[in-house]
CSV table of C-alpha atoms and ligand atoms in Angstrom, one decimal:
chain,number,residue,atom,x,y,z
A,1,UNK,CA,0.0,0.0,0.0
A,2,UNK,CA,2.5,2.4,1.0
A,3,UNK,CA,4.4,1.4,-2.4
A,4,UNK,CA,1.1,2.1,-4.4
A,5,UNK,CA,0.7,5.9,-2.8
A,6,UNK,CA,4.2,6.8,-3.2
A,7,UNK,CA,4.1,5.3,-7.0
A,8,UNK,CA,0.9,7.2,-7.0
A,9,UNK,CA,3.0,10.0,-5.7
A,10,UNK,CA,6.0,10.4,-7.8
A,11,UNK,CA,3.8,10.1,-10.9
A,12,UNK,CA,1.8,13.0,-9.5
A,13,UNK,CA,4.4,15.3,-8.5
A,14,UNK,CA,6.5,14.6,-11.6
A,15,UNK,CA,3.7,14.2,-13.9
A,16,UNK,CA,4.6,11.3,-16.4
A,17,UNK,CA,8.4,11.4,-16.2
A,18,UNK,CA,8.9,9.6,-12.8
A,19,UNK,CA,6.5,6.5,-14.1
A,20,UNK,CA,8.9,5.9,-16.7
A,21,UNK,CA,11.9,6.4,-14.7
A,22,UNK,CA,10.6,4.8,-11.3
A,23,UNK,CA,13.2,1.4,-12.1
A,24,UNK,CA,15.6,3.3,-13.9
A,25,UNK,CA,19.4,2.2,-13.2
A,26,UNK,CA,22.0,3.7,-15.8
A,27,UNK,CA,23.6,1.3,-17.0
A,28,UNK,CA,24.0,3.6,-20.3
A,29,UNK,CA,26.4,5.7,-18.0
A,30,UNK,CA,29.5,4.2,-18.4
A,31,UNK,CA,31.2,5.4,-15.3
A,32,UNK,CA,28.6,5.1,-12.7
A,33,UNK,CA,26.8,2.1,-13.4
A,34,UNK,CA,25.0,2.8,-10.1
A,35,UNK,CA,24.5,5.1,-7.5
A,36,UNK,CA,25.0,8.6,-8.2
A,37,UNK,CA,22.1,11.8,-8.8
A,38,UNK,CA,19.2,10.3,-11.0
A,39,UNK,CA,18.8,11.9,-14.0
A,40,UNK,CA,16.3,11.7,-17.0
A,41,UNK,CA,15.9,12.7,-20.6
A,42,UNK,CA,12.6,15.2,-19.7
A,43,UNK,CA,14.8,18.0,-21.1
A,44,UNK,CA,17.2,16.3,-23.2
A,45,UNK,CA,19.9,16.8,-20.4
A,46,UNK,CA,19.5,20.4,-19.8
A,47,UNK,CA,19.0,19.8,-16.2
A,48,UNK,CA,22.2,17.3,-15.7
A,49,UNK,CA,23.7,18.7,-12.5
A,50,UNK,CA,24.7,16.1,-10.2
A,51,UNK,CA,27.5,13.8,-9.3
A,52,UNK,CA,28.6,9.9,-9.7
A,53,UNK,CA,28.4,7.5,-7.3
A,54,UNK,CA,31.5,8.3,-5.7
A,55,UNK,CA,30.2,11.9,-5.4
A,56,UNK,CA,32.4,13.7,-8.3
A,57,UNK,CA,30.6,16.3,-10.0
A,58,UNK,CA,29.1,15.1,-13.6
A,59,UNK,CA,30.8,16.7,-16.7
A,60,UNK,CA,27.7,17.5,-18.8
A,61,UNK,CA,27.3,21.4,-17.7
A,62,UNK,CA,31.0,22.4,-17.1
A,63,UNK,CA,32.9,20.5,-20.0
A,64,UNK,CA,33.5,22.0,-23.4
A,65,UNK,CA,33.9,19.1,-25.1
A,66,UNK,CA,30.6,17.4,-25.1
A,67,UNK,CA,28.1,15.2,-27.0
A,68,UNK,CA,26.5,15.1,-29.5
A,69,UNK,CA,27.0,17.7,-31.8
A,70,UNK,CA,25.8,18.9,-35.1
A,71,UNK,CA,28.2,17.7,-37.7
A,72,UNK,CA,28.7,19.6,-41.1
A,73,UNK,CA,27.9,17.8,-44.2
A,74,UNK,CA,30.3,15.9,-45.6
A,75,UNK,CA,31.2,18.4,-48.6
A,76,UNK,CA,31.9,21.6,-46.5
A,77,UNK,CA,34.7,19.2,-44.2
A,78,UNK,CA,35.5,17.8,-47.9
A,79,UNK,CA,36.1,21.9,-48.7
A,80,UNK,CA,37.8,22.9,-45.9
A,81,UNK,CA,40.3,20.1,-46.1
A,82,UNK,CA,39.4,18.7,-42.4
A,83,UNK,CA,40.1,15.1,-43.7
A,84,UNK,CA,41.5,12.1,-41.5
A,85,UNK,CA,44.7,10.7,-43.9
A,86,UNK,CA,43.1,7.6,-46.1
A,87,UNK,CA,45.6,5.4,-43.9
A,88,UNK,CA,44.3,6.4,-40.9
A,89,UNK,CA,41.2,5.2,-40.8
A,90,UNK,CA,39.1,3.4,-38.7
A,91,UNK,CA,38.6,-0.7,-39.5
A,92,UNK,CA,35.3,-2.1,-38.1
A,93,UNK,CA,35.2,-5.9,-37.9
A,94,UNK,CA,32.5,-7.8,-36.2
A,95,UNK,CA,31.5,-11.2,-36.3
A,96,UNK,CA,28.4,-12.3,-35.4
A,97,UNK,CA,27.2,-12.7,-31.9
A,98,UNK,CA,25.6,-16.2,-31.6
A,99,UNK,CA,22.9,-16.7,-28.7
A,100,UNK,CA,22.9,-19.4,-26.9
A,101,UNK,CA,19.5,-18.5,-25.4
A,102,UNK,CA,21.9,-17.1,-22.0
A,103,UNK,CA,24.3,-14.8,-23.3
A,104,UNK,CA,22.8,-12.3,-24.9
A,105,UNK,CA,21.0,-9.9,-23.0
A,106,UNK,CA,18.4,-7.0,-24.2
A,107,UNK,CA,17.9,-4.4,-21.5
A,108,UNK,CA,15.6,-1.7,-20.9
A,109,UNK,CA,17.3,0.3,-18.7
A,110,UNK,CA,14.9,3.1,-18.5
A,111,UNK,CA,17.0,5.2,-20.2
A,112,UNK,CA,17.5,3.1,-23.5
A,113,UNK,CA,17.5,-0.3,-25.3
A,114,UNK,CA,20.8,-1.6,-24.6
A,115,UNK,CA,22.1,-4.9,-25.9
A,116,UNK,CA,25.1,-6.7,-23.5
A,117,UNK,CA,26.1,-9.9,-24.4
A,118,UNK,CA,28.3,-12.3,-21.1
A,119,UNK,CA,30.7,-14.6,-23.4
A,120,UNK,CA,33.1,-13.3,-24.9
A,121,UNK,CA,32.8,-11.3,-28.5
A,122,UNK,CA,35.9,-11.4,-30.6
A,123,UNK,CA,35.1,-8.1,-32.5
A,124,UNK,CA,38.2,-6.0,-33.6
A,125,UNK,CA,37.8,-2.8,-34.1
A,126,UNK,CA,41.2,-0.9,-35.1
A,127,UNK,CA,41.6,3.0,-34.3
A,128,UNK,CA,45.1,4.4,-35.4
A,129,UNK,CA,47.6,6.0,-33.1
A,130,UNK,CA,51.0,7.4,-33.2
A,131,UNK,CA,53.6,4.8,-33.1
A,132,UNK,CA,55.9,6.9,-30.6
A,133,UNK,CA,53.5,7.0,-27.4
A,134,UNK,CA,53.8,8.5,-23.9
A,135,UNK,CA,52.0,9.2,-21.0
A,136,UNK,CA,49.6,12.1,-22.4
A,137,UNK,CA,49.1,10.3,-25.8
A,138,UNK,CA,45.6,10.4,-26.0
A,139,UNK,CA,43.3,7.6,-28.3
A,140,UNK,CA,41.6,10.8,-29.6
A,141,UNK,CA,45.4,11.4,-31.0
A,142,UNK,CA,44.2,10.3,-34.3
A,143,UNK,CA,42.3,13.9,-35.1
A,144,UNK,CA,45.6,15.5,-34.9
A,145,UNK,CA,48.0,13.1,-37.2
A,146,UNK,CA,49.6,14.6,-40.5
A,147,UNK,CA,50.1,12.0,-43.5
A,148,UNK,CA,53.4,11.5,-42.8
A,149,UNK,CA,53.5,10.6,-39.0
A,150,UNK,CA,54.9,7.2,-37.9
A,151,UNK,CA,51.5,5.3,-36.7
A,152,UNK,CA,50.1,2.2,-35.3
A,153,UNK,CA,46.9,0.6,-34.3
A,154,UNK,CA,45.0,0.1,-31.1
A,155,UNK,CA,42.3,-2.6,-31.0
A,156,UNK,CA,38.7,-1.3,-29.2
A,157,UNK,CA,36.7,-3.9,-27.6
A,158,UNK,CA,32.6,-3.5,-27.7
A,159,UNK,CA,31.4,-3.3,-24.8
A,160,UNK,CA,27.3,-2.8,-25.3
A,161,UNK,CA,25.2,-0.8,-27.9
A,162,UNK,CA,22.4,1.0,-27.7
A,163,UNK,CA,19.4,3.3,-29.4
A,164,UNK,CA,18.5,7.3,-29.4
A,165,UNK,CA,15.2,8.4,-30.4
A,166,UNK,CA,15.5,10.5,-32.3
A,167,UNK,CA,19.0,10.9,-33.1
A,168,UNK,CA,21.7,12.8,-31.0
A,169,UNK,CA,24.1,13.9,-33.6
A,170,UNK,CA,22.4,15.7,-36.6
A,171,UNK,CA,23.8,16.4,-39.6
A,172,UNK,CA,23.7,19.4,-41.2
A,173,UNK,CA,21.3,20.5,-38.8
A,174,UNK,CA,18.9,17.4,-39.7
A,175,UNK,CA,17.3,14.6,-37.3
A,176,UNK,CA,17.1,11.3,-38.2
A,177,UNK,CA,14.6,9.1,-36.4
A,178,UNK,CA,17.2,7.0,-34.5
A,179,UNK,CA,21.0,6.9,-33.8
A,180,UNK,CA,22.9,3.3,-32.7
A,181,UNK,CA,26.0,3.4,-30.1
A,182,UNK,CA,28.4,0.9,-30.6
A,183,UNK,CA,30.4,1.1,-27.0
A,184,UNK,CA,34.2,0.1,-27.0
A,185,UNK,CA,37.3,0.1,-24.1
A,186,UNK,CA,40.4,1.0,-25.3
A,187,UNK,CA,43.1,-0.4,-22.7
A,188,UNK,CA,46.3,-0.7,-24.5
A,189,UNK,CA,47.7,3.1,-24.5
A,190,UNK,CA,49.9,4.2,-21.7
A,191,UNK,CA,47.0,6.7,-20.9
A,192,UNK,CA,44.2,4.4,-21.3
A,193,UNK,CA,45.5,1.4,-18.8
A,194,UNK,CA,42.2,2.5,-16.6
A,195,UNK,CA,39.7,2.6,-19.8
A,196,UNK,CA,39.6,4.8,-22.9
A,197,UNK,CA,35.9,5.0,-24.7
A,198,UNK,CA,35.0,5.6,-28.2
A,199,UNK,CA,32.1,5.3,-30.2
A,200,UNK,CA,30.6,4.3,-33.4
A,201,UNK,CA,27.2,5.9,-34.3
A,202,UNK,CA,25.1,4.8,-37.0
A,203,UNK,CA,21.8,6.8,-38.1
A,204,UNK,CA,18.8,5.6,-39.1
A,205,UNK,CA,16.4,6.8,-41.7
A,206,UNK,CA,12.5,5.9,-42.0
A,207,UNK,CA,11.8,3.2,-44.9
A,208,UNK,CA,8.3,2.7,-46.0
A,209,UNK,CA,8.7,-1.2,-46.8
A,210,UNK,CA,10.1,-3.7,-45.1
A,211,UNK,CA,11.5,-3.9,-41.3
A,212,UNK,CA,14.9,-3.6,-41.0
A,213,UNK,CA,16.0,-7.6,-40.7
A,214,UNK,CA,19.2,-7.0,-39.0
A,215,UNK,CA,17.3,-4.9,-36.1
A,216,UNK,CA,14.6,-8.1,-36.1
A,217,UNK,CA,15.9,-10.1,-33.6
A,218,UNK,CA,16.7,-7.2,-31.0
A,219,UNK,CA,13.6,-6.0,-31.8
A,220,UNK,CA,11.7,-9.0,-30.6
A,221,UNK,CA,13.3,-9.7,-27.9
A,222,UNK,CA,13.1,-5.8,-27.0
A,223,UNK,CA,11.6,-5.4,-23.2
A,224,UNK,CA,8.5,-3.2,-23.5
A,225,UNK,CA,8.9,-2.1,-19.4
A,226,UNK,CA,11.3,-0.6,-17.7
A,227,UNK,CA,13.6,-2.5,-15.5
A,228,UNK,CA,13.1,-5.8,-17.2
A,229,UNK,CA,15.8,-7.8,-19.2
A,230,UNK,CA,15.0,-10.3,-22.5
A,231,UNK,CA,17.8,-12.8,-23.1
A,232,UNK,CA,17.5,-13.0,-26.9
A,233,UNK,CA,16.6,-16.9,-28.0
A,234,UNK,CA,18.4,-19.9,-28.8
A,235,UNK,CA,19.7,-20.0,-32.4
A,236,UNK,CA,19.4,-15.9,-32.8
A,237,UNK,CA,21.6,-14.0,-33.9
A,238,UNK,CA,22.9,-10.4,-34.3
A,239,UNK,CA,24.9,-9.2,-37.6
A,240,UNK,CA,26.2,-6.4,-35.8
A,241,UNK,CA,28.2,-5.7,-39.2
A,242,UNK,CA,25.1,-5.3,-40.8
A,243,UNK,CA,23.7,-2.4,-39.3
A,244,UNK,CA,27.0,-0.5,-40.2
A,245,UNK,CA,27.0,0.7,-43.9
A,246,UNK,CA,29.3,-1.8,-46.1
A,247,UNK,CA,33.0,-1.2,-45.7
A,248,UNK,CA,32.6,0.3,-49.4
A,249,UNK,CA,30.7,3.2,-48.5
A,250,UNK,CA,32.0,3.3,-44.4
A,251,UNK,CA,32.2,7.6,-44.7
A,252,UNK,CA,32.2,8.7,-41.5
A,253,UNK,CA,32.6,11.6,-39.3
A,254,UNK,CA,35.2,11.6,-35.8
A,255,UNK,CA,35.9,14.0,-33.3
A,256,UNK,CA,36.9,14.2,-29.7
A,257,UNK,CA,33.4,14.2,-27.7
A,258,UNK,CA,31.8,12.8,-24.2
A,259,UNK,CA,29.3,10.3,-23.4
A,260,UNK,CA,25.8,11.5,-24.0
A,261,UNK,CA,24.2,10.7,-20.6
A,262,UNK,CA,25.7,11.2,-17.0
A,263,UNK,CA,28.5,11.9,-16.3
A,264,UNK,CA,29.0,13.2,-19.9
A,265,UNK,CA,32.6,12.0,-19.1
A,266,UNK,CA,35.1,13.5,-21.8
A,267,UNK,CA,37.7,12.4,-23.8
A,268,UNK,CA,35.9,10.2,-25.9
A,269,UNK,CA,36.9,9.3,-29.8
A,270,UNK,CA,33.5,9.6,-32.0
A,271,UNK,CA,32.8,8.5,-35.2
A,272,UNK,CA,29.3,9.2,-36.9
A,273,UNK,CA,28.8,6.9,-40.2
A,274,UNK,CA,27.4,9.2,-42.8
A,275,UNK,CA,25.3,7.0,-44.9
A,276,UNK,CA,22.4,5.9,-42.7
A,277,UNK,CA,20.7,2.5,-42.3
A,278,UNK,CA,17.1,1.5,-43.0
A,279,UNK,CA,14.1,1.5,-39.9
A,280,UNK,CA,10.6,0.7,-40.6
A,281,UNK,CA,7.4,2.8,-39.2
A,282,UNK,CA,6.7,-0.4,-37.6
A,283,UNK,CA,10.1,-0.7,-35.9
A,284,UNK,CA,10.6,3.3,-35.0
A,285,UNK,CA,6.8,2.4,-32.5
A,286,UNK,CA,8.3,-0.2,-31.0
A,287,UNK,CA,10.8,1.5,-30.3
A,288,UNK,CA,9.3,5.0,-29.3
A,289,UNK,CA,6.8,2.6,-27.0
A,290,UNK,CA,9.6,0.9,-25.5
A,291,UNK,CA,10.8,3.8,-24.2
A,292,UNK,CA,7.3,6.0,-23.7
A,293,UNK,CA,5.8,6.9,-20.8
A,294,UNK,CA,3.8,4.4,-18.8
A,295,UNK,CA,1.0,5.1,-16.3
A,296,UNK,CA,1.8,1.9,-13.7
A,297,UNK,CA,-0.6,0.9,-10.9
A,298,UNK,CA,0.0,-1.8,-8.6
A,299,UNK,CA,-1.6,-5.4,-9.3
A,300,UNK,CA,-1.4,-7.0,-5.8
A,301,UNK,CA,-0.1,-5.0,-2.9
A,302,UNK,CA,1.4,-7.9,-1.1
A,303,UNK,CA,3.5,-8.7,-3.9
A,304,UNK,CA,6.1,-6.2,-3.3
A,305,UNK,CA,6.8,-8.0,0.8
A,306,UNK,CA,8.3,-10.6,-1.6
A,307,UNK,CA,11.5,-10.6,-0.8
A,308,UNK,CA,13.3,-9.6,-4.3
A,309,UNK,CA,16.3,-12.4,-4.1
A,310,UNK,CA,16.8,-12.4,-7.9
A,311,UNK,CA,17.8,-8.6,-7.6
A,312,UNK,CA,21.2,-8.2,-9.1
A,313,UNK,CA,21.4,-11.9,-10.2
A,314,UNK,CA,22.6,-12.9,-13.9
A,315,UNK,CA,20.5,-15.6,-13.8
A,316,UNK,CA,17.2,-15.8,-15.1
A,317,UNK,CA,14.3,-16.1,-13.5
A,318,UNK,CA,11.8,-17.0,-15.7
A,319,UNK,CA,12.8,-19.0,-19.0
A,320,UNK,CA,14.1,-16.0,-21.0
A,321,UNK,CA,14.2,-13.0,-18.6
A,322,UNK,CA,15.1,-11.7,-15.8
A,323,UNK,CA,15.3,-7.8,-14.3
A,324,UNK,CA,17.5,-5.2,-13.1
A,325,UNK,CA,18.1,-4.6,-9.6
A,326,UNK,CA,15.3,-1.5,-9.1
A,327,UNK,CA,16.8,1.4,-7.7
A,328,UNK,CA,13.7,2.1,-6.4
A,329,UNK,CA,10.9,0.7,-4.3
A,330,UNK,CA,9.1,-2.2,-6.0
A,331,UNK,CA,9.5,-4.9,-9.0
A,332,UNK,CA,8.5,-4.1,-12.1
A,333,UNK,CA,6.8,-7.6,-12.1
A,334,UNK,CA,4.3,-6.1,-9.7
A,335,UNK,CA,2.5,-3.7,-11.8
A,336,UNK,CA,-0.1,-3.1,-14.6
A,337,UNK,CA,1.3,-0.6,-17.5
A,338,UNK,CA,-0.1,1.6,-20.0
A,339,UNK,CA,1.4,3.2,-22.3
A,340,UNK,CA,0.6,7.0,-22.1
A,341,UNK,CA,2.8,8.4,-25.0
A,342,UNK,CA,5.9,7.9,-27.0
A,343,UNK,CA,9.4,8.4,-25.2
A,344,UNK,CA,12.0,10.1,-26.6
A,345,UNK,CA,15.5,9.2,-25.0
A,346,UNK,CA,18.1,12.0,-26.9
A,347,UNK,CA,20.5,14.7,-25.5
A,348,UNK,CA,20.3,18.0,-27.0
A,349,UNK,CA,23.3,19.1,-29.7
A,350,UNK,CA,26.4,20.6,-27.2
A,351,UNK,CA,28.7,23.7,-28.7
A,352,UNK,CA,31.8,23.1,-30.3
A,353,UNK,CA,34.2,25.4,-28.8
A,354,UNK,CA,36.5,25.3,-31.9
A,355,UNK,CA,36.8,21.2,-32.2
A,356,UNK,CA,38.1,19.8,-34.7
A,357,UNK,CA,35.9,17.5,-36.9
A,358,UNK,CA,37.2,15.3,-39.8
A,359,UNK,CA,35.7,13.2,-42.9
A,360,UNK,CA,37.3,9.8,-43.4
A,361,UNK,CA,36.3,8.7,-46.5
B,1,ZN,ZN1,24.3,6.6,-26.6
């Protein structure tokens, strides 16, 4: 009962933000996994004061080097010669992750749709450095090579990706309807021994036809409520390469940048592929409803005494799912939903403060 009124409460109060966010953990913020001010995308991150779970300050309203941005179009960087060397580039590779019905996890952490897998994933993902390192070498180094440096390559190891609705970059001052994050860890550069970050972002545009058949099997397995986790079934399978333009037309965008959610920590290598990937009407709903607002009321009030032993667990509960540990009062299990309206989970475009930004191409 007391559960119900405060649910009852917070919804109230916070009109329909707090239903949506009542189970929310961030698991999309990188540094702070939990604990730490709660935050939401109500204003697209406008109101992101607050500190990590160790109680340091977040970076999103002090830094000057935040994401996303508004990249320019492909021919003014062409123009003004901001180019990475043809050498330099980037090299995506990655194989395709293979469910075994337990290892692939999809998560609706409240704050996106974020897919984690628990065996290992032997993608290889190679981002240039210089080949004479130190201490202050960054893995951003890349945006400030000439043609005729000595370089070498570090390998980036995904980590998790993720949707935006609608996307956080735009391009030439255009939205698309989604953006995907491709998360990789960086350990092998002197500064980097504690974690470096970069990102790959791929856009989506709206197609008519057809769902998208590479975003199928996420898609299905996609938690509609917040807090729960889908392990994606037996025999599926995600062509992660696939929703990455083909390595003939891999134009992209990089500068140094942040994560987009608390903390906004900086010092983050981005790359934005320029030719965007295919979503359907159907698949942009799901989505949007996957992360809408929810009016919740509680089924049976006696079901949150149950003790919540599976809280934190990696293993499942039921045959394919299982849930976050709530930060808040209650299981997800325990309540009704409706969906109220779409959600919307993007951060608005950051200044540049003179960055540079380069075309690989
Ligand atoms: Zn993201």
């Amino acid at each position: 009962m007391y559960a119900a009124l405060l649910f009852a409460a917070l919804c109230f109060f916070k009109t329909t933000y707090a239903c949506i966010y009542k189970y929310g953990t961030s698991l999309d913020s990188l540094a702070a996994p939990n604990g730490g001010t709660p935050w939401d995308h109500g204003l697209h991150g406008d109101d992101w004061i607050g500190v990590d779970a160790t109680g340091k300050p977040w970076a999103c309203m002090s830094g000057i080097r935040q994401s996303p941005i508004n990249l320019p179009n492909a021919n003014i960087l062409d123009n003004r010669g901001s180019r990475i060397p043809r050498k330099f580039r980037t090299q995506w590779s990655y194989p395709t992750i293979y469910s075994n019905g337990s290892n692939v996890e999809v998560i609706n952490t409240g704050h996106t749709i974020q897919v984690e897998w628990l065996s290992p994933y032997a993608a290889d993902v190679e981002i240039v450095v210089p080949a004479r390192q130190d201490r202050n070498t960054q893995i951003t180094a890349v945006l400030s090579m000439n043609e005729n440096d000595q370089a070498t390559t570090v390998q980036a190891t995904p980590l998790q990706f993720h949707f935006h609705t609608v996307s956080e970059h735009l391009i030439g001052g255009e939205y698309h309807p989604l953006e995907l994050h491709i998360v990789h860890r960086v350990t092998d550069l002197p500064a980097c021994t504690a974690g470096c970050f970069s990102v790959t972002g791929v856009l989506f545009e709206l197609t008519q036809s057809e769902d998208n058949p590479f975003l199928e099997a996420i898609w299905a397995a996609m938690p509609m409520r917040e807090g729960a986790i889908n392990y994606l079934p037996p025999d599926a399978q995600i062509r992660l390469e696939e929703l990455l333009p083909p390595p003939s037309s891999r134009e992209y965008v990089t500068y140094e940048g942040s994560l987009t959610t608390p903390p906004c920590s900086e010092g983050l290598l981005w790359h934005v592929m320029l030719k965007p990937q295919k979503i359907s009407m159907a698949q942009w709903t799901k989505y949007k409803t996957a992360v809408g607002f929810k009016e919740c009321s509680l089924k049976n009030a006696t079901a949150t005494a149950t003790p919540s032993a599976k809280s934190g667990s990696r293993q499942p509960r039921h045959h394919h799912s299982r849930h976050l540990a709530a930060a808040a009062p209650g299981n997800p299990d325990d309540y009704t939903c409706n969906v109220v309206a779409y959600g919307t989970n993007f951060r608005t475009p950051q200044r540049l403060f003179g960055r540079a930004v380069k075309l690989a191409s």
